[in-house]
Coordinates of C-alpha atoms in Angstrom, one line a residue:
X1 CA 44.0 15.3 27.2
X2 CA 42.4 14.7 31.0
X3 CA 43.0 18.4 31.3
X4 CA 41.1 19.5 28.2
X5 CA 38.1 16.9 28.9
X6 CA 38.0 18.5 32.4
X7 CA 37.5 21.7 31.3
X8 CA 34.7 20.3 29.1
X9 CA 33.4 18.5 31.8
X10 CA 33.1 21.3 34.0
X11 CA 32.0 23.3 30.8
X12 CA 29.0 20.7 30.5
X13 CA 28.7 18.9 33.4
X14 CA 26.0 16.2 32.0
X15 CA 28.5 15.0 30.0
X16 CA 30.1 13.2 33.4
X17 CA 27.2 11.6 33.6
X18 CA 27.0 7.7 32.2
X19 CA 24.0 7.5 30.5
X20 CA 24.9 10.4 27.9
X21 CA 28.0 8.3 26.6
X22 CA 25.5 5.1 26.3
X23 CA 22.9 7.5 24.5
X24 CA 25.8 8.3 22.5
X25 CA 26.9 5.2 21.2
X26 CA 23.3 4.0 20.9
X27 CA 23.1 6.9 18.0
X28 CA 26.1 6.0 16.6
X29 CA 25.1 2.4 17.0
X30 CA 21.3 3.1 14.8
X31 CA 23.4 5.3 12.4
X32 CA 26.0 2.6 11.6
X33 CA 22.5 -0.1 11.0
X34 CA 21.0 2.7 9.0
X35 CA 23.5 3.1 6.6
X36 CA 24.3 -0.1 6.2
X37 CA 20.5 -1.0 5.3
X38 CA 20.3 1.9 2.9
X39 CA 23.6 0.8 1.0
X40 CA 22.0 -3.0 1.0
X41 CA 18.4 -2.5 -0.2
X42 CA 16.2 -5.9 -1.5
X43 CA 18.1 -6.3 -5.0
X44 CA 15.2 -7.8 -6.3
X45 CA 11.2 -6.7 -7.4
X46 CA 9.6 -5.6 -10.2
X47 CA 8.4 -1.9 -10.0
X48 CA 6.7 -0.3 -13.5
X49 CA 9.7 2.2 -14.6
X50 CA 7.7 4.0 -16.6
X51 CA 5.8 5.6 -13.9
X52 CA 9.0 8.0 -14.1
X53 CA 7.9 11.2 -16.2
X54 CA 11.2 13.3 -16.3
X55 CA 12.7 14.3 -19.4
X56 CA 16.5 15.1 -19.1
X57 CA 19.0 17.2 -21.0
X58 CA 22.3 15.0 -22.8
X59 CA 25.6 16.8 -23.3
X60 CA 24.9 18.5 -26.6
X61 CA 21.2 19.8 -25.4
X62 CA 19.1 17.8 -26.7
X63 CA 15.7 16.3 -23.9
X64 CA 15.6 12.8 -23.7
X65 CA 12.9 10.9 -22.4
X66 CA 12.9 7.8 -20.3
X67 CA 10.0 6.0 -22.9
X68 CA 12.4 6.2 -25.8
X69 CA 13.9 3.0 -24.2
X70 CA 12.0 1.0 -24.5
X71 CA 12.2 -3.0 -25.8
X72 CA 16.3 -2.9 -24.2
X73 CA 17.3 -3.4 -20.4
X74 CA 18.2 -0.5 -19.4
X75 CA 20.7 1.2 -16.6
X76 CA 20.2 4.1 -15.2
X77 CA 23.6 5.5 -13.0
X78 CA 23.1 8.0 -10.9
X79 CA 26.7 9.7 -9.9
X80 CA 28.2 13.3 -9.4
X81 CA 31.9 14.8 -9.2
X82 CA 31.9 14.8 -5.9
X83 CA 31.2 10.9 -5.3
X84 CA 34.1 8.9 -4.1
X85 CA 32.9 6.0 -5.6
X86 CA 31.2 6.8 -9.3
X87 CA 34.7 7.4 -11.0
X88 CA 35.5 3.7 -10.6
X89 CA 31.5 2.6 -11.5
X90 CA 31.4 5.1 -14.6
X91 CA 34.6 3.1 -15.6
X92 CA 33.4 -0.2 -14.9
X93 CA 30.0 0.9 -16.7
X94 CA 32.2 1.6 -19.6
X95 CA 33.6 -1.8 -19.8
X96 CA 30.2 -3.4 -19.6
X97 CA 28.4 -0.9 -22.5
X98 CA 31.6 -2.6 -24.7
X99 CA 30.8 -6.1 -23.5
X100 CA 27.4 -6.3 -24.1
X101 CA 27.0 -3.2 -26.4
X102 CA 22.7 -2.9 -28.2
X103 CA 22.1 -5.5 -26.2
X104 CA 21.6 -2.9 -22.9
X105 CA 21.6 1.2 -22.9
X106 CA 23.4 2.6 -19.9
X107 CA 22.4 6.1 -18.8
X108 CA 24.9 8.2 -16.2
X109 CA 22.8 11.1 -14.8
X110 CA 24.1 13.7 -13.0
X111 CA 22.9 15.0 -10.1
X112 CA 22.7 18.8 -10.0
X113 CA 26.0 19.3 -11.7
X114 CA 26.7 21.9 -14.2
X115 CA 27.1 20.7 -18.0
X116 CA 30.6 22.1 -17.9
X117 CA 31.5 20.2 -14.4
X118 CA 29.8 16.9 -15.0
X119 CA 31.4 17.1 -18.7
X120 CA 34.8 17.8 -17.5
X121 CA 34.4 14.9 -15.1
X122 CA 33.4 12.2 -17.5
X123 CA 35.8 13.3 -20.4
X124 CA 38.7 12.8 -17.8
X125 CA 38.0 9.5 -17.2
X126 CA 38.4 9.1 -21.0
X127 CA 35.1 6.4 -21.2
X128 CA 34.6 4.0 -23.6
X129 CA 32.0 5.0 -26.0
X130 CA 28.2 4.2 -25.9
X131 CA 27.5 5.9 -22.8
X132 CA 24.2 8.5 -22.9
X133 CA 25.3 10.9 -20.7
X134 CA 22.3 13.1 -18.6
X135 CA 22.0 16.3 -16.6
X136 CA 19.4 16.4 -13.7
X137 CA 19.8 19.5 -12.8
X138 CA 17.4 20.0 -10.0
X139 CA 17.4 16.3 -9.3
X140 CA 13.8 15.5 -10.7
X141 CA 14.4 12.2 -11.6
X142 CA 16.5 11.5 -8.3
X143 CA 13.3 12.6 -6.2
X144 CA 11.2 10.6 -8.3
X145 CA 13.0 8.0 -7.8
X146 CA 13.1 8.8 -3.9
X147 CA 17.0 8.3 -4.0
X148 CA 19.0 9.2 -0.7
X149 CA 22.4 7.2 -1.3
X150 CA 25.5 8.2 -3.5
X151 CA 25.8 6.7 -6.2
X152 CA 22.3 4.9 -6.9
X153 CA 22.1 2.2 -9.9
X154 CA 18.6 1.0 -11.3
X155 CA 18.3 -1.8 -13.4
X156 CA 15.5 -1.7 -16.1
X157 CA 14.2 -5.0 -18.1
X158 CA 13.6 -5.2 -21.5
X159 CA 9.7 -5.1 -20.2
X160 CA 10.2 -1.8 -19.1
X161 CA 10.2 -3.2 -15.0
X162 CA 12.8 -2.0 -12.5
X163 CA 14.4 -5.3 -11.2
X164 CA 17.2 -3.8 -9.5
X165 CA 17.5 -0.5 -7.1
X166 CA 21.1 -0.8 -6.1
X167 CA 21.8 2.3 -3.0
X168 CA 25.2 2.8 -3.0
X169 CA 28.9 1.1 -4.7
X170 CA 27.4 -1.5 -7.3
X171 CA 29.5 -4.6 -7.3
X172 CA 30.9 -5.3 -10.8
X173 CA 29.8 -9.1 -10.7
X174 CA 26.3 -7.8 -9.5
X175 CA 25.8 -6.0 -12.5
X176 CA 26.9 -8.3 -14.9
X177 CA 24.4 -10.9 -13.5
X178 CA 21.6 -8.6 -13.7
X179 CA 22.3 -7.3 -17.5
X180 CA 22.0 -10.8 -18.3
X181 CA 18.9 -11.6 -16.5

């Protein structure tokens, strides 16, 4: 190991120097605090949802628009096949469509998946029912919403406000507290 980080060293001398591995850890440092605040965003404020305009594509084809919504609290799930965590939070979304059924419409976008991927995905988990399921295929919605974090969970009142923009894993006692606020 001291042999190979010699040959770097000589390689790229201003590695040896001191300051580089402080500047190093410093960005690994602001990169730890960054993520951390992007996975923990304010849980709480009312934004208008309905300044949203896209209109999305279910399973079977047919465009669905965000308005149709309207009078029921609403979550919006926004995963993909390659997310570690959305298998275990489209499951746990299932659970909660059965507990609470009209009373809240969940809807799982995808994020620039194919119909046939996404479909694949979601009929393998063998879900519960009740789900609407959404393609954004050139993430319109996802920009709109100015997302950044996998998965992304947004929380919409019966008042058509969004209470709750959830960056990253959604704890399953979170979301039960905010269906029922």
């Amino acid at each position: 190991m001291k042999a190979r980080y010699k040959k770097i060293v000589e390689k790229y001398p201003i590695l040896a120097k001191p300051w580089v591995t402080q500047v190093f850890i410093a960005v690994v440092a602001i990169l730890f605090i960054v993520t951390i605040i992007a996975t923990h965003t304010p849980r709480a404020g009312k934004v208008p949802f309905n300044k949203y305009s896209a209109v999305l594509t279910d399973y079977d084809g047919n465009q669905v628009r965000f308005d149709s919504f309207k009078q029921r609290p609403i979550i919006v799930f926004f995963w993909a096949t390659w997310c570690p965590y959305c298998n275990a939070e489209l499951t746990h979304l299932s659970t909660l469509k059965q507990q609470y059924g009209d009373k809240v419409q969940i809807l799982a976008v995808t994020r620039g998946e194919a119909r046939a991927d996404a479909k694949a995905f979601s009929d393998a988990l063998q879900l519960q029912p009740g789900i609407i399921f959404l393609l954004d295929t050139n993430d319109q919605l996802f920009k709109q919403l100015e997302g950044y974090a996998m998965p992304e969970t947004i929380f919409v009142n019966s008042r058509g406000e969004q209470t709750v923009h959830q960056r990253g894993p959604l704890k399953p006692e979170e979301a039960d507290e905010d269906i029922k606020q």
